[in-house]
Short mmCIF file of C-alpha atoms and ligand atoms in Angstrom, two decimals:
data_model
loop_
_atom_site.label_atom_id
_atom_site.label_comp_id
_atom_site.label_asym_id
_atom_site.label_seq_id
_atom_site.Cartn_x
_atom_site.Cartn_y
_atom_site.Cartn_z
CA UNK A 7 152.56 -83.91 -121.45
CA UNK A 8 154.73 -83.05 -124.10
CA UNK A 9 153.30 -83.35 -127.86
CA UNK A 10 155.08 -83.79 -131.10
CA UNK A 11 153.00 -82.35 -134.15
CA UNK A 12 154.27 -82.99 -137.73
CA UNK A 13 152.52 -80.75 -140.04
CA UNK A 14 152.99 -82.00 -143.44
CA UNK A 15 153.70 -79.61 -146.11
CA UNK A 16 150.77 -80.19 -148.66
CA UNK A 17 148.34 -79.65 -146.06
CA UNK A 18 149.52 -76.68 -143.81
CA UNK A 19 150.84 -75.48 -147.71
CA UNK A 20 149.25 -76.77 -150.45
CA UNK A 21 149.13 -73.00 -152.33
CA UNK A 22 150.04 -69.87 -150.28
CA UNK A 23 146.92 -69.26 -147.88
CA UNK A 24 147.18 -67.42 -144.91
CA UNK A 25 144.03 -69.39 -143.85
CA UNK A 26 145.55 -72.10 -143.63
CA UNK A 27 148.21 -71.24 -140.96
CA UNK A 28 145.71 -69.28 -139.14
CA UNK A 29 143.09 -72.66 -138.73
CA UNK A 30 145.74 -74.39 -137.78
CA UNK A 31 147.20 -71.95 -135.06
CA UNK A 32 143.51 -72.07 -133.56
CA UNK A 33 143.52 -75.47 -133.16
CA UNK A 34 147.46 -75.53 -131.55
CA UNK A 35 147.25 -72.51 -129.54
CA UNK A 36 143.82 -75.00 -127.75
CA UNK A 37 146.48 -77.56 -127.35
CA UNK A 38 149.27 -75.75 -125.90
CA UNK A 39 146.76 -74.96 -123.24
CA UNK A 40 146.42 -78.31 -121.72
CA UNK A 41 150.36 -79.81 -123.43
CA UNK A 42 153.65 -78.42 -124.46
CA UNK A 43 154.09 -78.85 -127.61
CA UNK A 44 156.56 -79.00 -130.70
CA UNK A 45 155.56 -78.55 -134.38
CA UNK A 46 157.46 -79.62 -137.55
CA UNK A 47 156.20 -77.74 -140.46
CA UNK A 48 157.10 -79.18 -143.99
CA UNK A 49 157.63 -77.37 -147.47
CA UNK A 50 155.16 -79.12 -149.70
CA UNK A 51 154.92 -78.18 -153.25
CA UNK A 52 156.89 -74.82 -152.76
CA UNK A 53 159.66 -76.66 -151.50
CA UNK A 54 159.35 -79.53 -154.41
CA UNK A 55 159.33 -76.09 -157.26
CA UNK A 56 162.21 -74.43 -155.32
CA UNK A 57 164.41 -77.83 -155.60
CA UNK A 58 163.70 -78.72 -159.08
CA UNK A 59 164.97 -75.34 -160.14
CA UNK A 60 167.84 -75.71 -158.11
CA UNK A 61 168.74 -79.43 -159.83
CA UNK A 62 167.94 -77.95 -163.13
CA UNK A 63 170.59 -74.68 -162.57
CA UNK A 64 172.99 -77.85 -161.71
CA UNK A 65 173.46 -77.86 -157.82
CA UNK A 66 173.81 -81.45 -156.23
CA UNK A 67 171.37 -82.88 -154.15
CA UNK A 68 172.87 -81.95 -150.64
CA UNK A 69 172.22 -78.04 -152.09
CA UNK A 70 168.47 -79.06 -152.87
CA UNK A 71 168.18 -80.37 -149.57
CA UNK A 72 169.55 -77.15 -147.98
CA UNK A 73 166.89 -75.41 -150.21
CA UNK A 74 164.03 -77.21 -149.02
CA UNK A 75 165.01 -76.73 -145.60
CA UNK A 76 164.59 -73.15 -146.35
CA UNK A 77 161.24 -73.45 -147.14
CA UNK A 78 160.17 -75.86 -144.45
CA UNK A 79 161.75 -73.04 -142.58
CA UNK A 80 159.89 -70.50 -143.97
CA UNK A 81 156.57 -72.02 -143.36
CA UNK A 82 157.52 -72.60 -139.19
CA UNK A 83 157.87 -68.74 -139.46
CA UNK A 84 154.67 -68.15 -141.17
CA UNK A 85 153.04 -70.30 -138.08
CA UNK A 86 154.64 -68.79 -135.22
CA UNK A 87 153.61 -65.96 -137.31
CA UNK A 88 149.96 -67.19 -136.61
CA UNK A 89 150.50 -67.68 -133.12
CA UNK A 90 151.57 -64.67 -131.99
CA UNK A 91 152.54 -64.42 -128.25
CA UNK A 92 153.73 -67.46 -126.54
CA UNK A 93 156.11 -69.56 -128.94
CA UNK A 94 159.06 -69.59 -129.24
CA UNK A 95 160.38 -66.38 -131.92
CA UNK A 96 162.37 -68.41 -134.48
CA UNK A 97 162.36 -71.82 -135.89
CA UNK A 98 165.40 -73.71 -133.91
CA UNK A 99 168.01 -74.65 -136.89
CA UNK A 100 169.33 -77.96 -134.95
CA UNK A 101 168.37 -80.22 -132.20
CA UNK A 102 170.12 -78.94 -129.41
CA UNK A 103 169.01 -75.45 -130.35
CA UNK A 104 165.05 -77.01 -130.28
CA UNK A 105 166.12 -78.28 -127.09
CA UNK A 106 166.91 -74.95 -125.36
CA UNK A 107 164.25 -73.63 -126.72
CA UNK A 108 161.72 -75.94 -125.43
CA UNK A 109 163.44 -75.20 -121.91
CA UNK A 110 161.97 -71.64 -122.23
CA UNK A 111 159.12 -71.81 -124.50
CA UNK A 112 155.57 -74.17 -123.77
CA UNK A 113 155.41 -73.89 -127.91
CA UNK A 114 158.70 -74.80 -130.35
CA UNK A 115 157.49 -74.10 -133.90
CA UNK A 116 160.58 -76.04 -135.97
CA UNK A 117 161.29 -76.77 -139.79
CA UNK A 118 163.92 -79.35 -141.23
CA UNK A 119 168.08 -79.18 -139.94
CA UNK A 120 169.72 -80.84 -141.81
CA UNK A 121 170.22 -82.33 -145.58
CA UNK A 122 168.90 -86.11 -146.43
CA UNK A 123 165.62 -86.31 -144.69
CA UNK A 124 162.48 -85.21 -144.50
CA UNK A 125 160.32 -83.16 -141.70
CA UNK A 126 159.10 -86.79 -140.88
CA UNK A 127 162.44 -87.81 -139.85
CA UNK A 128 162.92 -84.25 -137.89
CA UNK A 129 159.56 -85.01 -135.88
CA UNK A 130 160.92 -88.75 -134.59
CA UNK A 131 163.88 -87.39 -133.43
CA UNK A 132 162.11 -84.13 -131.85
CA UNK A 133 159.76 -86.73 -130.44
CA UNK A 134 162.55 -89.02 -128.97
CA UNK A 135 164.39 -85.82 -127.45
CA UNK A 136 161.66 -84.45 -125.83
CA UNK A 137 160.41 -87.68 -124.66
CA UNK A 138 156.91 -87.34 -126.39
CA UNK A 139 153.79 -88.89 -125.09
CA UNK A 140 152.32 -88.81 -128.11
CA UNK A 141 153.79 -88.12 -131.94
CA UNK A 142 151.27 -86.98 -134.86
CA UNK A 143 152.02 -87.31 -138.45
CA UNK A 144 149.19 -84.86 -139.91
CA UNK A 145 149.55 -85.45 -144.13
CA UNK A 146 148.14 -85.53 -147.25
CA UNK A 147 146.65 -89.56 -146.87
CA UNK A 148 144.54 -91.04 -144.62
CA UNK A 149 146.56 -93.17 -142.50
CA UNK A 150 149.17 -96.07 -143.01
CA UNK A 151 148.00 -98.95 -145.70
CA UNK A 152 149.36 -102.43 -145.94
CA UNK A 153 150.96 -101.42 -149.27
CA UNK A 154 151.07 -98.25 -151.63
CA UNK A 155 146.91 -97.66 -152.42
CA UNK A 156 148.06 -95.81 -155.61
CA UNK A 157 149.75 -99.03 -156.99
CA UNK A 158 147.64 -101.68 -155.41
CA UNK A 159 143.75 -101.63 -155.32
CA UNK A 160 143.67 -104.12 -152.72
CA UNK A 161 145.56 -101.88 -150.61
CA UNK A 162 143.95 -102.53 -147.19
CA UNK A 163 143.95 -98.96 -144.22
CA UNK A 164 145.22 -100.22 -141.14
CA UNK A 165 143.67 -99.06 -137.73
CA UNK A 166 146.46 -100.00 -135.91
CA UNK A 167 150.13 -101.35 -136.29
CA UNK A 168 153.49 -101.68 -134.63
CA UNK A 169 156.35 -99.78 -135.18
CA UNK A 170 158.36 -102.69 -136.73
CA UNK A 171 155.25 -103.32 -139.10
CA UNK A 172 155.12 -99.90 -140.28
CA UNK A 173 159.26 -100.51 -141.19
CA UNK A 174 158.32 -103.10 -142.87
CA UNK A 175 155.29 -101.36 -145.25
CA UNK A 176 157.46 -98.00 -145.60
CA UNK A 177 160.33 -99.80 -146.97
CA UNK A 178 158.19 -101.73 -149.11
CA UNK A 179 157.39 -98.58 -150.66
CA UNK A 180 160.14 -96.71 -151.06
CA UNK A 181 161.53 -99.39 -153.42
CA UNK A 182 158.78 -98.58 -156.52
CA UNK A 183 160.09 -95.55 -158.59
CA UNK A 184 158.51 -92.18 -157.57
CA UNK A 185 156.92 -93.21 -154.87
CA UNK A 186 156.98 -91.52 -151.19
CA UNK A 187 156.15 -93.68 -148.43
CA UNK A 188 153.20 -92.31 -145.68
CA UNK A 189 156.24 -91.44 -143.38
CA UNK A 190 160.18 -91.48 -144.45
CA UNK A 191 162.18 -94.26 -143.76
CA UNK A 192 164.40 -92.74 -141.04
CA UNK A 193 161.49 -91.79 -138.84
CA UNK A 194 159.47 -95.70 -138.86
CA UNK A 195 163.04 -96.64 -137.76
CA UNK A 196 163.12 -93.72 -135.37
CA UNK A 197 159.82 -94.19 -133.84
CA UNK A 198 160.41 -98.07 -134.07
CA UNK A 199 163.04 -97.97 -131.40
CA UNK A 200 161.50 -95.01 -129.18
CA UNK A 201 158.17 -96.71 -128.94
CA UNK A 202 156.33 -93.48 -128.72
CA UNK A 203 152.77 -93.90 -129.23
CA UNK A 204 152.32 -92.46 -133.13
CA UNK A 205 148.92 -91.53 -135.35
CA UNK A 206 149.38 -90.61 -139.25
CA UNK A 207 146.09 -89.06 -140.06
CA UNK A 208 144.86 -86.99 -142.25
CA UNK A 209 145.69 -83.28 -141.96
CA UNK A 210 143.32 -81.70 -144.22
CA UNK A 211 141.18 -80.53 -141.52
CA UNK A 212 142.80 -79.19 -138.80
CA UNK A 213 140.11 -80.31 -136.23
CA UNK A 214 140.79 -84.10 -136.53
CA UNK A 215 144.36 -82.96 -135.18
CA UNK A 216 142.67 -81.38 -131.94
CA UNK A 217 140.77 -84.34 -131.80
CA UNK A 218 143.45 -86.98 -131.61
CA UNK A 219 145.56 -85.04 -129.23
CA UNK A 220 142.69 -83.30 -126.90
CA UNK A 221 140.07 -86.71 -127.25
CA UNK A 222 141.95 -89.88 -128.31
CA UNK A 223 139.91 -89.91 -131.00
CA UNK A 224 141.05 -90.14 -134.89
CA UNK A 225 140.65 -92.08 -137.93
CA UNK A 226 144.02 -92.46 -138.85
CA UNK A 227 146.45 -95.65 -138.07
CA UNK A 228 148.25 -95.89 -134.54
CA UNK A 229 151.67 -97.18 -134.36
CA UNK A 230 151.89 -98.26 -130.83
CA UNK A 231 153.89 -101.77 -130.24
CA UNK A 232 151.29 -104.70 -129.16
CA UNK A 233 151.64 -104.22 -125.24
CA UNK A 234 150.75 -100.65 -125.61
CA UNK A 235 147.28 -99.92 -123.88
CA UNK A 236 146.67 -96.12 -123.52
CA UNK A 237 143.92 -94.11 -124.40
CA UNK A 238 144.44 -94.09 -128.14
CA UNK A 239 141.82 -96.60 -129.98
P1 UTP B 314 159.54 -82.05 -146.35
O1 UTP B 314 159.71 -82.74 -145.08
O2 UTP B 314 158.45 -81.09 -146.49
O3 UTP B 314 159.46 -83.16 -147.47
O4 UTP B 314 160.89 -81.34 -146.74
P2 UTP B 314 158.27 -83.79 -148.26
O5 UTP B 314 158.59 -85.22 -148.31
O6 UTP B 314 158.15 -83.05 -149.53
O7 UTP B 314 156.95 -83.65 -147.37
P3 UTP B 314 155.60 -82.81 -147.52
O8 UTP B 314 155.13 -82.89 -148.95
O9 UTP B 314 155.92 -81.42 -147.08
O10 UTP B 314 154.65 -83.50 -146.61
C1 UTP B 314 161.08 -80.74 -148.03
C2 UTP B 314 162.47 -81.05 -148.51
O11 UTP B 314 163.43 -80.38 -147.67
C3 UTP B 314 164.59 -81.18 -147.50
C4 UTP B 314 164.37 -82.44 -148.33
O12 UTP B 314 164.91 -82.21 -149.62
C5 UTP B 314 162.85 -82.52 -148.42
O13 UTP B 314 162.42 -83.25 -149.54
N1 UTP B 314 164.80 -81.45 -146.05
C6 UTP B 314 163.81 -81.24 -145.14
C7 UTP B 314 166.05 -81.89 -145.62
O14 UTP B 314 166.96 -82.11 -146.42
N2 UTP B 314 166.27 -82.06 -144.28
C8 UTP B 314 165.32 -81.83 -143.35
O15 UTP B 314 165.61 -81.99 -142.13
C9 UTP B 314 164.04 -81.44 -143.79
#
């Protein structure tokens, strides 16, 4: 079975911490045993202090973006760093380039590829090319809510949706000033149209991501469309 893994910045990242890569290469290196796998790494607040100085010395946006591929780059080496033997060397720097690599490698350790997205985005379309069985969106909140819990207290967590209801909530969200949807708009639309089974769950503890992929079992919100009826509650 092949496994998409999106490892959000702020939680494989939040400060430089070797520990952190290493607790989470535990718990992948267990999956890759039983699934192949791909993993997205994103830049978090490294990548957010690296583009602000980059708008501030004046580059455009499409520069910033190129910078905070960098970093998400730089943290998919610090993984496979982690790893060790049996991933793939380098972080593919496109699609196709994932592609071949997942032809010769059980474990594909990727960062972002190209300007105007996010690693979200990058993990749909990883997902859809590799024909996933499963996508995971490991981040900093607890799973999808019916509207932005930081501007609405009656901001209800959803145990499951479908893919066209999480379009609906993410570009809800993305309207308010300053705020960042659970995943980016590009990847609900992404995963809306694959259908691959999805969970966004909380990544602070690396365990709940072995337990999703290895049990079925999370806490999170699945995005599966209303037929679906696979092992995921
Ligand atoms: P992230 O995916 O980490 O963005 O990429 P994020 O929204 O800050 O997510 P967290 O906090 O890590 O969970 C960091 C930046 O890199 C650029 C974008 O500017 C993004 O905001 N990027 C990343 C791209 O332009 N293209 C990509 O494919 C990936």
């Amino acid at each position: 079975m092949s496994i998409v893994i999106s490892l959000g910045g702020s939680i494989l990242a939040p400060d430089l911490d070797s520990s952190r890569f290493s607790e989470y290469s535990r718990v992948l290196k267990d999956i890759s045993f039983e699934d192949d796998l791909v993993v997205v790494t994103g830049g978090g607040e490294m990548a957010r202090e690296y583009i602000d100085i980059a708008r501030g010395l004046g580059s455009n946006e499409a520069f910033c973006d190129s910078i905070g591929i960098e970093v998400t780059r730089l943290n998919a080496r610090l993984l496979i760093s982690a790893l060790g033997e049996g991933v793939f060397p380098e972080p593919p720097g496109s699609y196709d380039a994932a592609l071949r690599a997942f032809s010769v490698s059980d474990v594909v350790v990727m960062g972002g590829v190209s300007p105007g997205q996010s690693t979200d985005a990058v993990s749909a379309l990883i997902a859809e090319y590799v024909d996933a069985e499963l996508l995971v969106f490991a981040t900093s909140v607890d799973g999808v809510y019916s509207s932005d819990p930081r501007f609405n207290d009656d901001a209800e967590k959803l145990d499951r949706i479908s893919p066209d209801r999480l379009v609906e909530i993410v570009m809800e969200t993305e309207i308010k000033a300053g705020a960042k949807g659970v995943v980016d708009p590009l990847a609900s639309k992404i995963i809306e149209r694959s259908e691959i089974p999805t969970v966004v769950l909380d990544g602070s503890e690396p365990e709940k991501v072995r337990s999703v992929v290895l049990d079925g079992v999370h806490e999170g919100t699945l995005v599966v469309s209303e037929s679906y009826e696979g092992v995921l509650g």
